[in-house]
Amino acid sequence: SEVTFVCILKACGALKAIDKGQEIHARILMEGLLDKNDLVCTALIDMYAKCGAFSKAQGVLEKLTCPHVSSWNALISGFVDHGSYEEALWLSKYMQSEGIPPDDVTFVSILKACGSIRALDQGRLVHKQVKSFSKLETVMGNALMDMYVRCGNMKDAHEVFNELATHDSASFDIMISGYSHNKQAHLVLELLLYMD
């Protein structure tokens, strides 16, 4: 069944078992599932991306008549996880040029890419998009803060922190590591007191 294919593909990706993944790909094609089930397509792209087989992952995406945002996200996050940040950023722009709007998963991946290569201007553009697309929840706020901290911009990171209605332990960890890295011990203490 489709759920079985998804589970096996996830396992193949986790184990980097590309040969088994390709066997499953052939079965999916035989059963004509590639354009019928977004979950199967996304799992297939994700499996190839996790195995570092990006040309195969892109090949699957290109064959889809109506690729869903989740299929694009699987490839974008795969690039990010393998440190191919420029490719991830390019792909997210290409996806949008194809008329597919990003979702929260896309934003989190591209913010990680921006932070990793210290692309502050690009990160700020993403921040503007986030504001126009969605309400600022904790996970998105953390991704924005992390991007600003990695880019050495504690002022904007602090502004995002203040905008969040709720903070989790990751929110505090991001800010504390940023202030520590910038040798702002008094602000670390302030945050620790705020946590109590």
mmCIF file of C-alpha atoms in Angstrom:
data_model
loop_
_atom_site.group_PDB
_atom_site.id
_atom_site.type_symbol
_atom_site.label_atom_id
_atom_site.label_comp_id
_atom_site.label_asym_id
_atom_site.label_seq_id
_atom_site.Cartn_x
_atom_site.Cartn_y
_atom_site.Cartn_z
ATOM 1 C CA SER A 1 0.000 0.000 0.000
ATOM 2 C CA GLU A 2 0.972 3.670 -0.240
ATOM 3 C CA VAL A 3 1.607 3.922 3.524
ATOM 4 C CA THR A 4 3.929 0.920 3.311
ATOM 5 C CA PHE A 5 5.901 2.568 0.493
ATOM 6 C CA VAL A 6 6.247 5.762 2.543
ATOM 7 C CA CYS A 7 7.496 3.828 5.604
ATOM 8 C CA ILE A 8 9.996 1.784 3.587
ATOM 9 C CA LEU A 9 11.299 4.913 1.813
ATOM 10 C CA LYS A 10 11.766 6.664 5.169
ATOM 11 C CA ALA A 11 13.754 3.688 6.425
ATOM 12 C CA CYS A 12 15.860 3.643 3.213
ATOM 13 C CA GLY A 13 16.628 7.338 3.633
ATOM 14 C CA ALA A 14 17.586 6.929 7.302
ATOM 15 C CA LEU A 15 19.844 3.953 6.478
ATOM 16 C CA LYS A 16 21.175 5.532 3.240
ATOM 17 C CA ALA A 17 20.016 2.333 1.522
ATOM 18 C CA ILE A 18 19.730 3.822 -1.961
ATOM 19 C CA ASP A 19 19.689 0.451 -3.779
ATOM 20 C CA LYS A 20 16.604 -0.686 -1.858
ATOM 21 C CA GLY A 21 15.102 2.796 -2.366
ATOM 22 C CA GLN A 22 15.550 2.470 -6.127
ATOM 23 C CA GLU A 23 13.799 -0.906 -6.064
ATOM 24 C CA ILE A 24 10.843 0.745 -4.300
ATOM 25 C CA HIS A 25 10.948 3.590 -6.841
ATOM 26 C CA ALA A 26 10.565 1.029 -9.651
ATOM 27 C CA ARG A 27 7.573 -0.553 -7.844
ATOM 28 C CA ILE A 28 5.970 2.891 -7.389
ATOM 29 C CA LEU A 29 6.331 3.560 -11.128
ATOM 30 C CA MET A 30 4.860 0.136 -11.967
ATOM 31 C CA GLU A 31 1.838 0.881 -9.806
ATOM 32 C CA GLY A 32 1.426 4.368 -11.303
ATOM 33 C CA LEU A 33 1.569 6.102 -7.933
ATOM 34 C CA LEU A 34 4.026 8.863 -8.762
ATOM 35 C CA ASP A 35 1.474 11.466 -9.772
ATOM 36 C CA LYS A 36 -1.359 10.178 -7.622
ATOM 37 C CA ASN A 37 0.024 10.476 -4.109
ATOM 38 C CA ASP A 38 1.873 13.494 -2.684
ATOM 39 C CA LEU A 39 3.066 11.540 0.366
ATOM 40 C CA VAL A 40 4.703 8.855 -1.782
ATOM 41 C CA CYS A 41 6.353 11.462 -4.057
ATOM 42 C CA THR A 42 7.647 13.455 -1.100
ATOM 43 C CA ALA A 43 8.968 10.300 0.599
ATOM 44 C CA LEU A 44 10.758 9.283 -2.613
ATOM 45 C CA ILE A 45 12.384 12.708 -3.067
ATOM 46 C CA ASP A 46 13.288 12.788 0.635
ATOM 47 C CA MET A 47 14.879 9.326 0.429
ATOM 48 C CA TYR A 48 17.078 10.324 -2.529
ATOM 49 C CA ALA A 49 17.999 13.639 -0.858
ATOM 50 C CA LYS A 50 18.942 11.897 2.397
ATOM 51 C CA CYS A 51 21.132 9.524 0.378
ATOM 52 C CA GLY A 52 22.806 12.549 -1.291
ATOM 53 C CA ALA A 53 21.449 11.530 -4.711
ATOM 54 C CA PHE A 54 20.246 15.014 -5.591
ATOM 55 C CA SER A 55 20.081 14.512 -9.355
ATOM 56 C CA LYS A 56 17.724 11.552 -8.799
ATOM 57 C CA ALA A 57 15.641 13.575 -6.319
ATOM 58 C CA GLN A 58 15.411 16.458 -8.807
ATOM 59 C CA GLY A 59 14.534 14.003 -11.571
ATOM 60 C CA VAL A 60 11.533 12.769 -9.565
ATOM 61 C CA LEU A 61 10.432 16.353 -8.853
ATOM 62 C CA GLU A 62 10.731 17.352 -12.520
ATOM 63 C CA LYS A 63 8.558 14.424 -13.645
ATOM 64 C CA LEU A 64 5.640 15.446 -11.426
ATOM 65 C CA THR A 65 2.886 17.238 -13.314
ATOM 66 C CA CYS A 66 1.772 19.223 -10.233
ATOM 67 C CA PRO A 67 4.496 19.079 -7.595
ATOM 68 C CA HIS A 68 3.180 19.934 -4.133
ATOM 69 C CA VAL A 69 5.120 22.272 -1.807
ATOM 70 C CA SER A 70 5.998 19.260 0.382
ATOM 71 C CA SER A 71 7.863 17.660 -2.548
ATOM 72 C CA TRP A 72 9.896 20.853 -3.047
ATOM 73 C CA ASN A 73 10.521 21.057 0.711
ATOM 74 C CA ALA A 74 11.950 17.530 0.762
ATOM 75 C CA LEU A 75 14.581 18.557 -1.790
ATOM 76 C CA ILE A 76 15.273 21.989 -0.232
ATOM 77 C CA SER A 77 15.760 20.530 3.250
ATOM 78 C CA GLY A 78 17.907 17.759 1.769
ATOM 79 C CA PHE A 79 20.242 20.370 0.293
ATOM 80 C CA VAL A 80 20.371 22.193 3.639
ATOM 81 C CA ASP A 81 21.090 18.982 5.578
ATOM 82 C CA HIS A 82 24.000 18.243 3.206
ATOM 83 C CA GLY A 83 25.422 21.774 3.524
ATOM 84 C CA SER A 84 24.449 22.783 -0.036
ATOM 85 C CA TYR A 85 23.005 26.086 1.154
ATOM 86 C CA GLU A 86 23.292 28.071 -2.075
ATOM 87 C CA GLU A 87 21.463 25.311 -3.965
ATOM 88 C CA ALA A 88 18.696 25.303 -1.342
ATOM 89 C CA LEU A 89 18.247 29.076 -1.660
ATOM 90 C CA TRP A 90 18.247 28.900 -5.455
ATOM 91 C CA LEU A 91 15.677 26.076 -5.410
ATOM 92 C CA SER A 92 13.347 27.979 -3.072
ATOM 93 C CA LYS A 93 13.422 30.967 -5.445
ATOM 94 C CA TYR A 94 12.827 28.704 -8.433
ATOM 95 C CA MET A 95 9.896 27.036 -6.657
ATOM 96 C CA GLN A 96 8.294 30.435 -6.072
ATOM 97 C CA SER A 97 8.923 31.466 -9.695
ATOM 98 C CA GLU A 98 6.945 28.325 -10.649
ATOM 99 C CA GLY A 99 3.978 29.736 -8.726
ATOM 100 C CA ILE A 100 4.297 27.556 -5.632
ATOM 101 C CA PRO A 101 4.225 29.645 -2.442
ATOM 102 C CA PRO A 102 6.518 28.620 0.416
ATOM 103 C CA ASP A 103 5.116 27.284 3.672
ATOM 104 C CA ASP A 104 6.552 27.254 7.203
ATOM 105 C CA VAL A 105 8.718 24.200 6.427
ATOM 106 C CA THR A 106 10.250 26.027 3.436
ATOM 107 C CA PHE A 107 10.912 29.128 5.513
ATOM 108 C CA VAL A 108 12.609 27.188 8.330
ATOM 109 C CA SER A 109 14.924 25.448 5.822
ATOM 110 C CA ILE A 110 15.880 28.605 3.940
ATOM 111 C CA LEU A 111 16.436 30.546 7.172
ATOM 112 C CA LYS A 112 18.854 27.816 8.256
ATOM 113 C CA ALA A 113 20.617 28.139 4.891
ATOM 114 C CA CYS A 114 20.810 31.954 5.225
ATOM 115 C CA GLY A 115 22.241 31.683 8.742
ATOM 116 C CA SER A 116 24.769 29.046 7.714
ATOM 117 C CA ILE A 117 26.260 31.230 4.961
ATOM 118 C CA ARG A 118 25.631 34.487 6.889
ATOM 119 C CA ALA A 119 23.385 35.812 4.123
ATOM 120 C CA LEU A 120 21.823 38.519 6.301
ATOM 121 C CA ASP A 121 20.185 40.501 3.477
ATOM 122 C CA GLN A 122 18.546 37.367 2.099
ATOM 123 C CA GLY A 123 17.495 36.370 5.616
ATOM 124 C CA ARG A 124 15.823 39.751 6.094
ATOM 125 C CA LEU A 125 13.898 39.259 2.838
ATOM 126 C CA VAL A 126 12.706 35.894 4.115
ATOM 127 C CA HIS A 127 11.688 37.560 7.401
ATOM 128 C CA LYS A 128 9.518 40.001 5.400
ATOM 129 C CA GLN A 129 7.932 37.080 3.540
ATOM 130 C CA VAL A 130 7.272 35.246 6.808
ATOM 131 C CA LYS A 131 5.455 38.323 8.140
ATOM 132 C CA SER A 132 3.214 38.435 5.075
ATOM 133 C CA PHE A 133 2.540 34.680 4.992
ATOM 134 C CA SER A 134 2.059 33.559 8.549
ATOM 135 C CA LYS A 135 1.638 34.498 12.199
ATOM 136 C CA LEU A 136 4.904 34.304 14.117
ATOM 137 C CA GLU A 137 4.835 31.062 16.076
ATOM 138 C CA THR A 138 7.632 29.745 18.304
ATOM 139 C CA VAL A 139 9.255 27.388 15.748
ATOM 140 C CA MET A 140 9.383 30.124 13.089
ATOM 141 C CA GLY A 141 10.572 32.676 15.638
ATOM 142 C CA ASN A 142 13.371 30.342 16.695
ATOM 143 C CA ALA A 143 14.416 29.865 13.049
ATOM 144 C CA LEU A 144 14.503 33.650 12.561
ATOM 145 C CA MET A 145 16.446 34.226 15.796
ATOM 146 C CA ASP A 146 18.925 31.499 14.903
ATOM 147 C CA MET A 147 19.475 33.055 11.469
ATOM 148 C CA TYR A 148 20.066 36.514 12.981
ATOM 149 C CA VAL A 149 22.377 35.126 15.685
ATOM 150 C CA ARG A 150 24.444 33.210 13.100
ATOM 151 C CA CYS A 151 24.694 36.426 11.071
ATOM 152 C CA GLY A 152 25.905 38.286 14.194
ATOM 153 C CA ASN A 153 22.797 40.493 14.362
ATOM 154 C CA MET A 154 21.679 40.312 18.003
ATOM 155 C CA LYS A 155 19.486 43.409 17.719
ATOM 156 C CA ASP A 156 17.068 41.789 15.244
ATOM 157 C CA ALA A 157 17.281 38.446 17.075
ATOM 158 C CA HIS A 158 16.218 40.218 20.275
ATOM 159 C CA GLU A 159 13.334 41.947 18.474
ATOM 160 C CA VAL A 160 12.037 38.591 17.229
ATOM 161 C CA PHE A 161 12.418 37.154 20.748
ATOM 162 C CA ASN A 162 10.302 40.001 22.120
ATOM 163 C CA GLU A 163 7.635 39.497 19.410
ATOM 164 C CA LEU A 164 7.048 35.855 20.363
ATOM 165 C CA ALA A 165 4.020 35.186 22.536
ATOM 166 C CA THR A 166 5.607 32.006 23.913
ATOM 167 C CA HIS A 167 9.212 30.849 24.235
ATOM 168 C CA ASP A 168 10.514 27.312 24.511
ATOM 169 C CA SER A 169 13.901 26.118 25.739
ATOM 170 C CA ALA A 170 15.306 26.450 22.189
ATOM 171 C CA SER A 171 14.329 30.161 22.137
ATOM 172 C CA PHE A 172 16.402 30.780 25.262
ATOM 173 C CA ASP A 173 19.289 28.562 24.089
ATOM 174 C CA ILE A 174 19.562 30.499 20.815
ATOM 175 C CA MET A 175 19.602 33.894 22.534
ATOM 176 C CA ILE A 176 21.944 32.809 25.346
ATOM 177 C CA SER A 177 24.461 31.325 22.890
ATOM 178 C CA GLY A 178 24.241 34.509 20.785
ATOM 179 C CA TYR A 179 24.856 36.816 23.740
ATOM 180 C CA SER A 180 27.636 34.551 25.057
ATOM 181 C CA HIS A 181 29.324 34.522 21.657
ATOM 182 C CA ASN A 182 29.126 38.330 21.563
ATOM 183 C CA LYS A 183 30.505 38.564 25.118
ATOM 184 C CA GLN A 184 27.332 40.213 26.469
ATOM 185 C CA ALA A 185 27.316 38.456 29.852
ATOM 186 C CA HIS A 186 24.876 40.929 31.435
ATOM 187 C CA LEU A 187 22.257 40.056 28.804
ATOM 188 C CA VAL A 188 22.833 36.331 29.384
ATOM 189 C CA LEU A 189 22.107 36.908 33.089
ATOM 190 C CA GLU A 190 18.992 38.920 32.232
ATOM 191 C CA LEU A 191 17.679 36.055 30.120
ATOM 192 C CA LEU A 192 18.469 33.489 32.823
ATOM 193 C CA LEU A 193 16.509 35.566 35.354
ATOM 194 C CA TYR A 194 13.652 35.934 32.833
ATOM 195 C CA MET A 195 13.519 32.150 32.462
ATOM 196 C CA ASP A 196 12.849 31.584 36.181
#
